[in-house]
PDB file of C-alpha atoms in Angstrom:
ATOM      1  CA  UNK B  17      -6.087  11.190 -67.417  1.00 80.00           C
ATOM      2  CA  UNK B  18      -5.874  13.966 -64.869  1.00 87.00           C
ATOM      3  CA  UNK B  19      -2.853  14.613 -61.977  1.00 89.00           C
ATOM      4  CA  UNK B  20      -4.164  15.300 -58.756  1.00 90.00           C
ATOM      5  CA  UNK B  21      -2.164  17.123 -55.875  1.00 92.00           C
ATOM      6  CA  UNK B  22      -2.772  16.043 -52.591  1.00 91.00           C
ATOM      7  CA  UNK B  23      -0.630  17.239 -49.610  1.00 95.00           C
ATOM      8  CA  UNK B  24      -0.406  14.915 -46.465  1.00 94.00           C
ATOM      9  CA  UNK B  25       0.479  16.254 -43.092  1.00 95.00           C
ATOM     10  CA  UNK B  26       3.123  14.949 -40.959  1.00 95.00           C
ATOM     11  CA  UNK B  27       0.326  13.229 -38.506  1.00 94.00           C
ATOM     12  CA  UNK B  28      -1.423  11.473 -41.849  1.00 95.00           C
ATOM     13  CA  UNK B  29      -1.001   8.802 -43.982  1.00 94.00           C
ATOM     14  CA  UNK B  30      -2.519   8.128 -47.354  1.00 94.00           C
ATOM     15  CA  UNK B  31      -3.565   4.980 -48.533  1.00 93.00           C
ATOM     16  CA  UNK B  32      -3.699   5.240 -52.223  1.00 94.00           C
ATOM     17  CA  UNK B  33      -6.000   2.616 -54.689  1.00 94.00           C
ATOM     18  CA  UNK B  34      -4.984   1.807 -58.064  1.00 92.00           C
ATOM     19  CA  UNK B  35      -8.133   0.584 -60.464  1.00 92.00           C
ATOM     20  CA  UNK B  36      -9.423  -0.470 -56.462  1.00 90.00           C
ATOM     21  CA  UNK B  37      -6.584  -2.337 -55.890  1.00 93.00           C
ATOM     22  CA  UNK B  38      -4.213  -1.341 -52.697  1.00 92.00           C
ATOM     23  CA  UNK B  39      -0.243  -2.024 -53.269  1.00 87.00           C
ATOM     24  CA  UNK B  40       1.461  -3.370 -50.253  1.00 82.00           C
ATOM     25  CA  UNK B  41       4.448  -1.563 -51.497  1.00 81.00           C
ATOM     26  CA  UNK B  42       3.517   1.623 -52.648  1.00 81.00           C
ATOM     27  CA  UNK B  43      -0.006   2.135 -51.272  1.00 85.00           C
ATOM     28  CA  UNK B  44       1.026   3.752 -48.233  1.00 91.00           C
ATOM     29  CA  UNK B  45       2.171   7.574 -48.967  1.00 93.00           C
ATOM     30  CA  UNK B  46       3.880   9.680 -46.124  1.00 92.00           C
ATOM     31  CA  UNK B  47       4.053  13.187 -45.348  1.00 94.00           C
ATOM     32  CA  UNK B  48       4.496  15.615 -48.334  1.00 94.00           C
ATOM     33  CA  UNK B  49       3.203  16.171 -51.894  1.00 94.00           C
ATOM     34  CA  UNK B  50       1.572  13.368 -53.367  1.00 92.00           C
ATOM     35  CA  UNK B  51      -0.103  12.581 -57.136  1.00 92.00           C
ATOM     36  CA  UNK B  52      -2.694  10.812 -57.994  1.00 92.00           C
ATOM     37  CA  UNK B  53      -3.839   9.842 -61.462  1.00 90.00           C
ATOM     38  CA  UNK B  54      -7.590  10.247 -61.996  1.00 89.00           C
ATOM     39  CA  UNK B  55      -9.819   8.219 -62.327  1.00 90.00           C
ATOM     40  CA  UNK B  56      -7.478   5.255 -62.106  1.00 92.00           C
ATOM     41  CA  UNK B  57      -6.123   6.218 -58.755  1.00 92.00           C
ATOM     42  CA  UNK B  58      -7.848   7.344 -55.389  1.00 92.00           C
ATOM     43  CA  UNK B  59      -7.049   8.048 -51.892  1.00 92.00           C
ATOM     44  CA  UNK B  60      -8.040   7.680 -48.185  1.00 93.00           C
ATOM     45  CA  UNK B  61      -6.167  10.115 -45.464  1.00 95.00           C
ATOM     46  CA  UNK B  62      -5.749   8.467 -42.202  1.00 95.00           C
ATOM     47  CA  UNK B  63      -5.251  10.140 -39.143  1.00 95.00           C
ATOM     48  CA  UNK B  64      -2.147   8.826 -36.872  1.00 96.00           C
ATOM     49  CA  UNK B  65      -2.895  10.640 -33.810  1.00 96.00           C
ATOM     50  CA  UNK B  66      -4.010   9.333 -30.271  1.00 96.00           C
ATOM     51  CA  UNK B  67      -7.762   9.398 -30.231  1.00 95.00           C
ATOM     52  CA  UNK B  68      -9.892   9.127 -26.675  1.00 96.00           C
ATOM     53  CA  UNK B  69     -12.891   7.024 -27.132  1.00 95.00           C
ATOM     54  CA  UNK B  70     -15.400   7.524 -24.557  1.00 94.00           C
ATOM     55  CA  UNK B  71     -17.535   4.514 -24.154  1.00 90.00           C
ATOM     56  CA  UNK B  72     -20.886   5.077 -22.856  1.00 88.00           C
ATOM     57  CA  UNK B  73     -22.313   3.694 -19.276  1.00 90.00           C
ATOM     58  CA  UNK B  74     -22.703   0.229 -19.518  1.00 86.00           C
ATOM     59  CA  UNK B  75     -24.857  -1.804 -16.640  1.00 90.00           C
ATOM     60  CA  UNK B  76     -22.693  -5.221 -16.001  1.00 92.00           C
ATOM     61  CA  UNK B  77     -23.543  -8.319 -13.817  1.00 92.00           C
ATOM     62  CA  UNK B  78     -20.772  -9.213 -11.249  1.00 92.00           C
ATOM     63  CA  UNK B  79     -19.787 -13.082 -10.138  1.00 92.00           C
ATOM     64  CA  UNK B  80     -22.380 -12.380  -7.416  1.00 89.00           C
ATOM     65  CA  UNK B  81     -24.875 -10.877  -9.178  1.00 90.00           C
ATOM     66  CA  UNK B  82     -24.669  -7.401  -8.350  1.00 89.00           C
ATOM     67  CA  UNK B  83     -25.589  -5.015 -11.233  1.00 91.00           C
ATOM     68  CA  UNK B  84     -23.017  -2.101 -11.426  1.00 92.00           C
ATOM     69  CA  UNK B  85     -22.895   0.668 -14.195  1.00 93.00           C
ATOM     70  CA  UNK B  86     -19.299   1.914 -15.546  1.00 94.00           C
ATOM     71  CA  UNK B  87     -18.154   4.537 -17.671  1.00 94.00           C
ATOM     72  CA  UNK B  88     -14.491   4.047 -19.256  1.00 95.00           C
ATOM     73  CA  UNK B  89     -12.400   5.857 -21.948  1.00 96.00           C
ATOM     74  CA  UNK B  90     -10.175   3.891 -24.416  1.00 97.00           C
ATOM     75  CA  UNK B  91      -6.967   5.575 -25.908  1.00 98.00           C
ATOM     76  CA  UNK B  92      -5.869   4.243 -29.540  1.00 97.00           C
ATOM     77  CA  UNK B  93      -3.949   4.869 -32.544  1.00 96.00           C
ATOM     78  CA  UNK B  94      -3.403   3.272 -35.470  1.00 96.00           C
ATOM     79  CA  UNK B  95      -0.216   1.857 -36.303  1.00 94.00           C
ATOM     80  CA  UNK B  96       2.031   3.658 -39.060  1.00 92.00           C
ATOM     81  CA  UNK B  97       3.374   0.749 -40.549  1.00 90.00           C
ATOM     82  CA  UNK B  98      -0.187  -0.957 -40.762  1.00 92.00           C
ATOM     83  CA  UNK B  99      -2.481   2.185 -41.346  1.00 92.00           C
ATOM     84  CA  UNK B 100      -3.901   0.435 -44.356  1.00 93.00           C
ATOM     85  CA  UNK B 101      -5.643  -1.807 -42.218  1.00 94.00           C
ATOM     86  CA  UNK B 102      -7.913   1.008 -40.822  1.00 94.00           C
ATOM     87  CA  UNK B 103      -9.574   1.020 -44.009  1.00 94.00           C
ATOM     88  CA  UNK B 104      -9.022  -2.525 -45.431  1.00 94.00           C
ATOM     89  CA  UNK B 105     -10.225  -4.650 -42.285  1.00 94.00           C
ATOM     90  CA  UNK B 106     -12.844  -2.526 -40.843  1.00 93.00           C
ATOM     91  CA  UNK B 107     -15.465  -0.458 -42.085  1.00 92.00           C
ATOM     92  CA  UNK B 108     -15.821   2.193 -38.900  1.00 92.00           C
ATOM     93  CA  UNK B 109     -13.004   1.333 -36.454  1.00 92.00           C
ATOM     94  CA  UNK B 110     -14.624   3.687 -33.932  1.00 93.00           C
ATOM     95  CA  UNK B 111     -17.977   1.816 -33.522  1.00 94.00           C
ATOM     96  CA  UNK B 112     -15.745  -1.461 -34.017  1.00 94.00           C
ATOM     97  CA  UNK B 113     -13.882  -0.682 -30.615  1.00 94.00           C
ATOM     98  CA  UNK B 114     -17.013   0.645 -28.465  1.00 94.00           C
ATOM     99  CA  UNK B 115     -18.804  -2.851 -29.170  1.00 94.00           C
ATOM    100  CA  UNK B 116     -15.777  -4.963 -28.876  1.00 94.00           C
ATOM    101  CA  UNK B 117     -14.655  -2.492 -25.388  1.00 94.00           C
ATOM    102  CA  UNK B 118     -18.378  -3.403 -24.194  1.00 94.00           C
ATOM    103  CA  UNK B 119     -18.204  -7.174 -24.691  1.00 94.00           C
ATOM    104  CA  UNK B 120     -14.873  -7.574 -22.971  1.00 95.00           C
ATOM    105  CA  UNK B 121     -15.803  -5.373 -20.396  1.00 95.00           C
ATOM    106  CA  UNK B 122     -18.938  -7.391 -19.319  1.00 94.00           C
ATOM    107  CA  UNK B 123     -16.973 -10.895 -19.412  1.00 94.00           C
ATOM    108  CA  UNK B 124     -14.128  -9.246 -17.370  1.00 95.00           C
ATOM    109  CA  UNK B 125     -16.688  -7.958 -14.581  1.00 94.00           C
ATOM    110  CA  UNK B 126     -18.764 -10.893 -15.056  1.00 94.00           C
ATOM    111  CA  UNK B 127     -15.956 -13.013 -13.143  1.00 94.00           C
ATOM    112  CA  UNK B 128     -15.463 -10.670 -10.233  1.00 93.00           C
ATOM    113  CA  UNK B 129     -17.351  -9.933  -7.185  1.00 91.00           C
ATOM    114  CA  UNK B 130     -18.293  -6.520  -6.844  1.00 89.00           C
ATOM    115  CA  UNK B 131     -16.041  -6.187  -3.862  1.00 88.00           C
ATOM    116  CA  UNK B 132     -13.142  -7.013  -6.429  1.00 91.00           C
ATOM    117  CA  UNK B 133     -14.789  -4.682  -8.798  1.00 91.00           C
ATOM    118  CA  UNK B 134     -14.292  -1.428  -6.632  1.00 89.00           C
ATOM    119  CA  UNK B 135     -11.272  -2.124  -5.096  1.00 90.00           C
ATOM    120  CA  UNK B 136      -8.968  -3.518  -8.325  1.00 92.00           C
ATOM    121  CA  UNK B 137      -9.658  -0.375 -10.669  1.00 93.00           C
ATOM    122  CA  UNK B 138      -6.351  -0.997 -12.176  1.00 94.00           C
ATOM    123  CA  UNK B 139      -6.127  -4.946 -12.679  1.00 94.00           C
ATOM    124  CA  UNK B 140      -9.479  -3.868 -14.637  1.00 95.00           C
ATOM    125  CA  UNK B 141      -8.051  -1.431 -16.929  1.00 96.00           C
ATOM    126  CA  UNK B 142      -5.186  -3.626 -17.467  1.00 96.00           C
ATOM    127  CA  UNK B 143      -7.119  -6.573 -18.486  1.00 95.00           C
ATOM    128  CA  UNK B 144      -9.317  -4.699 -20.934  1.00 95.00           C
ATOM    129  CA  UNK B 145      -6.314  -2.855 -22.427  1.00 96.00           C
ATOM    130  CA  UNK B 146      -4.462  -6.152 -23.343  1.00 96.00           C
ATOM    131  CA  UNK B 147      -7.639  -8.093 -24.492  1.00 96.00           C
ATOM    132  CA  UNK B 148      -8.622  -5.022 -26.338  1.00 96.00           C
ATOM    133  CA  UNK B 149      -5.474  -4.895 -28.261  1.00 95.00           C
ATOM    134  CA  UNK B 150      -5.218  -7.983 -28.906  1.00 95.00           C
ATOM    135  CA  UNK B 151      -8.608  -7.970 -31.171  1.00 94.00           C
ATOM    136  CA  UNK B 152      -7.960  -4.545 -32.604  1.00 95.00           C
ATOM    137  CA  UNK B 153      -4.342  -5.404 -33.861  1.00 94.00           C
ATOM    138  CA  UNK B 154      -5.903  -7.207 -36.728  1.00 94.00           C
ATOM    139  CA  UNK B 155      -7.514  -3.483 -38.040  1.00 95.00           C
ATOM    140  CA  UNK B 156      -4.429  -1.946 -37.401  1.00 95.00           C
ATOM    141  CA  UNK B 157      -5.131  -0.421 -34.457  1.00 96.00           C
ATOM    142  CA  UNK B 158      -2.917  -0.386 -31.220  1.00 96.00           C
ATOM    143  CA  UNK B 159      -4.756   0.053 -27.905  1.00 96.00           C
ATOM    144  CA  UNK B 160      -2.436   2.547 -25.719  1.00 95.00           C
ATOM    145  CA  UNK B 161      -4.492   2.557 -22.208  1.00 96.00           C
ATOM    146  CA  UNK B 162      -7.639   2.446 -20.580  1.00 96.00           C
ATOM    147  CA  UNK B 163      -9.265   4.234 -17.894  1.00 95.00           C
ATOM    148  CA  UNK B 164     -12.391   3.907 -16.160  1.00 94.00           C
ATOM    149  CA  UNK B 165     -13.665   6.887 -15.663  1.00 92.00           C
ATOM    150  CA  UNK B 166     -16.666   5.539 -12.882  1.00 92.00           C
ATOM    151  CA  UNK B 167     -17.908   2.960 -11.137  1.00 91.00           C
ATOM    152  CA  UNK B 168     -21.313   3.253  -9.501  1.00 89.00           C
ATOM    153  CA  UNK B 169     -23.055   0.092  -8.113  1.00 87.00           C
ATOM    154  CA  UNK B 170     -26.804  -0.194  -7.878  1.00 76.00           C
ATOM    155  CA  UNK B 171     -28.523   2.139  -5.115  1.00 79.00           C
ATOM    156  CA  UNK B 172     -29.213  -1.347  -3.188  1.00 75.00           C
ATOM    157  CA  UNK B 173     -26.116  -2.320  -3.446  1.00 71.00           C
ATOM    158  CA  UNK B 174     -24.503   0.922  -2.438  1.00 70.00           C
ATOM    159  CA  UNK B 175     -27.182   1.219   0.744  1.00 73.00           C
ATOM    160  CA  UNK B 176     -25.856  -2.403   1.798  1.00 67.00           C
ATOM    161  CA  UNK B 177     -22.225  -1.195   1.673  1.00 64.00           C
ATOM    162  CA  UNK B 178     -22.770   1.819   3.519  1.00 64.00           C
ATOM    163  CA  UNK B 179     -24.339  -0.158   6.148  1.00 74.00           C
ATOM    164  CA  UNK B 180     -21.283  -2.474   6.024  1.00 68.00           C
ATOM    165  CA  UNK B 181     -18.730   0.286   6.499  1.00 66.00           C
ATOM    166  CA  UNK B 182     -20.381   1.772   9.070  1.00 65.00           C
ATOM    167  CA  UNK B 183     -20.099  -1.613  11.076  1.00 69.00           C
ATOM    168  CA  UNK B 184     -16.777  -1.786  10.002  1.00 69.00           C
ATOM    169  CA  UNK B 185     -16.041   1.653  11.713  1.00 69.00           C
ATOM    170  CA  UNK B 186     -17.568   0.741  14.890  1.00 70.00           C
ATOM    171  CA  UNK B 187     -15.744  -2.297  14.866  1.00 79.00           C
ATOM    172  CA  UNK B 188     -12.506  -0.868  14.599  1.00 79.00           C
ATOM    173  CA  UNK B 189     -13.847   2.051  17.445  1.00 74.00           C
ATOM    174  CA  UNK B 190     -14.693  -0.715  19.536  1.00 78.00           C
ATOM    175  CA  UNK B 191     -11.347  -2.667  19.169  1.00 85.00           C
ATOM    176  CA  UNK B 192      -9.413   0.457  19.510  1.00 82.00           C
ATOM    177  CA  UNK B 193     -10.807   1.225  23.066  1.00 80.00           C
ATOM    178  CA  UNK B 194     -10.922  -2.129  24.518  1.00 83.00           C
ATOM    179  CA  UNK B 195      -7.278  -2.056  22.941  1.00 85.00           C
ATOM    180  CA  UNK B 196      -6.323   1.287  24.838  1.00 84.00           C
ATOM    181  CA  UNK B 197      -8.114  -0.129  28.097  1.00 84.00           C
ATOM    182  CA  UNK B 198      -6.039  -3.593  28.058  1.00 85.00           C
ATOM    183  CA  UNK B 199      -3.148  -1.282  27.821  1.00 87.00           C
ATOM    184  CA  UNK B 200      -3.854   0.994  30.240  1.00 83.00           C
ATOM    185  CA  UNK B 201      -4.431  -1.867  32.687  1.00 85.00           C
ATOM    186  CA  UNK B 202      -1.219  -3.374  32.031  1.00 89.00           C
ATOM    187  CA  UNK B 203       0.786   0.165  32.648  1.00 87.00           C
ATOM    188  CA  UNK B 204      -1.237   0.219  35.712  1.00 88.00           C
ATOM    189  CA  UNK B 205       0.028  -3.311  36.969  1.00 85.00           C
ATOM    190  CA  UNK B 206       3.406  -2.487  35.796  1.00 86.00           C
ATOM    191  CA  UNK B 207       3.645   0.413  37.791  1.00 84.00           C
ATOM    192  CA  UNK B 208       2.228  -1.035  41.134  1.00 84.00           C
ATOM    193  CA  UNK B 209       4.733  -4.213  40.650  1.00 86.00           C
ATOM    194  CA  UNK B 210       7.822  -1.545  40.082  1.00 87.00           C
ATOM    195  CA  UNK B 211       6.380   0.036  43.261  1.00 83.00           C
ATOM    196  CA  UNK B 212       6.110  -3.122  45.178  1.00 85.00           C
ATOM    197  CA  UNK B 213       9.827  -3.870  43.844  1.00 88.00           C
ATOM    198  CA  UNK B 214      11.136  -0.365  45.141  1.00 86.00           C
ATOM    199  CA  UNK B 215       9.329  -1.116  48.340  1.00 85.00           C
ATOM    200  CA  UNK B 216      10.662  -4.249  48.734  1.00 85.00           C
ATOM    201  CA  UNK B 217      13.866  -3.339  48.194  1.00 85.00           C
ATOM    202  CA  UNK B 218      13.965  -0.184  50.261  1.00 82.00           C
ATOM    203  CA  UNK B 219      12.967  -2.790  53.327  1.00 85.00           C
ATOM    204  CA  UNK B 220      15.829  -5.178  52.501  1.00 84.00           C
ATOM    205  CA  UNK B 221      18.935  -1.992  52.601  1.00 85.00           C
ATOM    206  CA  UNK B 222      17.204  -0.734  55.824  1.00 80.00           C
ATOM    207  CA  UNK B 223      17.393  -4.223  57.040  1.00 83.00           C
ATOM    208  CA  UNK B 224      20.811  -4.608  56.269  1.00 85.00           C
ATOM    209  CA  UNK B 225      22.052  -0.883  57.259  1.00 83.00           C
ATOM    210  CA  UNK B 226      20.293  -1.949  60.690  1.00 83.00           C
ATOM    211  CA  UNK B 227      22.136  -5.474  60.836  1.00 80.00           C
ATOM    212  CA  UNK B 228      25.739  -3.590  59.824  1.00 81.00           C
ATOM    213  CA  UNK B 229      24.681  -0.952  62.672  1.00 77.00           C
ATOM    214  CA  UNK B 230      24.712  -3.679  65.108  1.00 79.00           C
ATOM    215  CA  UNK B 231      27.489  -5.344  64.032  1.00 81.00           C
ATOM    216  CA  UNK B 232      29.829  -2.369  64.461  1.00 80.00           C
ATOM    217  CA  UNK B 233      28.235  -1.526  68.067  1.00 72.00           C
ATOM    218  CA  UNK B 234      29.028  -5.319  69.066  1.00 76.00           C
ATOM    219  CA  UNK B 235      32.869  -4.716  67.726  1.00 71.00           C
ATOM    220  CA  UNK B 236      33.407  -1.227  69.165  1.00 72.00           C
ATOM    221  CA  UNK B 237      31.910  -2.712  72.699  1.00 74.00           C
ATOM    222  CA  UNK B 238      34.147  -5.863  72.320  1.00 70.00           C
ATOM    223  CA  UNK B 239      36.761  -3.346  71.570  1.00 72.00           C
ATOM    224  CA  UNK B 240      36.335  -1.317  74.653  1.00 69.00           C
ATOM    225  CA  UNK B 241      36.267  -4.331  77.107  1.00 70.00           C
ATOM    226  CA  UNK B 242      39.585  -5.843  75.780  1.00 73.00           C
ATOM    227  CA  UNK B 243      41.506  -2.196  76.205  1.00 75.00           C
ATOM    228  CA  UNK B 244      40.048  -2.196  79.802  1.00 64.00           C
ATOM    229  CA  UNK B 245      41.194  -5.139  80.497  1.00 71.00           C
ATOM    230  CA  UNK B 246      44.728  -4.792  78.945  1.00 72.00           C
ATOM    231  CA  UNK B 247      44.838  -1.620  81.143  1.00 72.00           C
ATOM    232  CA  UNK B 248      43.740  -3.398  84.327  1.00 70.00           C
ATOM    233  CA  UNK B 249      46.741  -5.745  83.719  1.00 70.00           C
ATOM    234  CA  UNK B 250      49.283  -2.999  82.956  1.00 74.00           C
ATOM    235  CA  UNK B 251      48.155  -1.666  86.560  1.00 64.00           C
ATOM    236  CA  UNK B 252      48.585  -5.343  88.081  1.00 64.00           C
ATOM    237  CA  UNK B 253      51.842  -5.838  86.739  1.00 69.00           C
ATOM    238  CA  UNK B 254      53.444  -2.270  88.180  1.00 65.00           C
ATOM    239  CA  UNK B 255      51.892  -2.724  91.572  1.00 56.00           C
ATOM    240  CA  UNK B 256      54.872  -5.212  93.853  1.00 54.00           C
ATOM    241  CA  UNK B 257      53.963  -8.048  96.190  1.00 52.00           C
ATOM    242  CA  UNK B 258      54.990  -5.746  99.224  1.00 52.00           C
ATOM    243  CA  UNK B 259      52.494  -2.896  98.261  1.00 54.00           C
ATOM    244  CA  UNK B 260      49.949  -5.882  98.276  1.00 50.00           C
ATOM    245  CA  UNK B 261      50.762  -7.195 101.946  1.00 50.00           C
ATOM    246  CA  UNK B 262      51.011  -4.120 103.172  1.00 47.00           C
ATOM    247  CA  UNK B 263      47.412  -3.330 101.945  1.00 52.00           C
ATOM    248  CA  UNK B 264      46.465  -6.443 103.272  1.00 45.00           C
ATOM    249  CA  UNK B 265      47.835  -5.974 106.820  1.00 47.00           C
ATOM    250  CA  UNK B 266      45.984  -2.622 106.985  1.00 51.00           C
ATOM    251  CA  UNK B 267      42.954  -4.282 106.131  1.00 51.00           C
TER     252      UNK B 267
END
């Protein structure tokens, strides 16, 4: 028996097999100096750091039969307490993750229309992450995120979308122009209405002032006649009867 020294780094775990068997209690060793008894014990290093796997461009068919190419990234890392599963449950978890991610992506895209695929990227990311993590969990792998890098529709689909966008821009411009004309007509009509109201108010005020002036003139004329009659009456009261008779005879 020969003792073998192994230095396990902080971000590593060492899966130790004794006579080819993994011990659930002591088989997974942490960082530091670890001693193995050769040839009865062997060890496999497991890196716990997060990895990024680039999923190559995949052509998928949407629910409305539109071909679309998608490239995306998968962020994953071994679960520390279950790191031995990376060795015990799967031969090459990188290839396994790529294969499962491709299959899940095709299933997700196949349930969506091309417009939804282009506009709901975050929803696709989340759905891929949840479904992929559910599968990789049995391999001791945790999928922390999925990020779509690029979505590229087929050339004919892209051309049709460009035409649609151009038509939509023209339609919006026409709607905006029509709304502007309508608003201008409303403002002109409102201005004319206010002008008519002001003119009518001016005529009404003028008629009121004229009527008030006529009324005051009539009152003043009536007051003048009344004063004149009062004065005549006063003069007549001061003249005695003899004076009136004398004037009569002289006449």
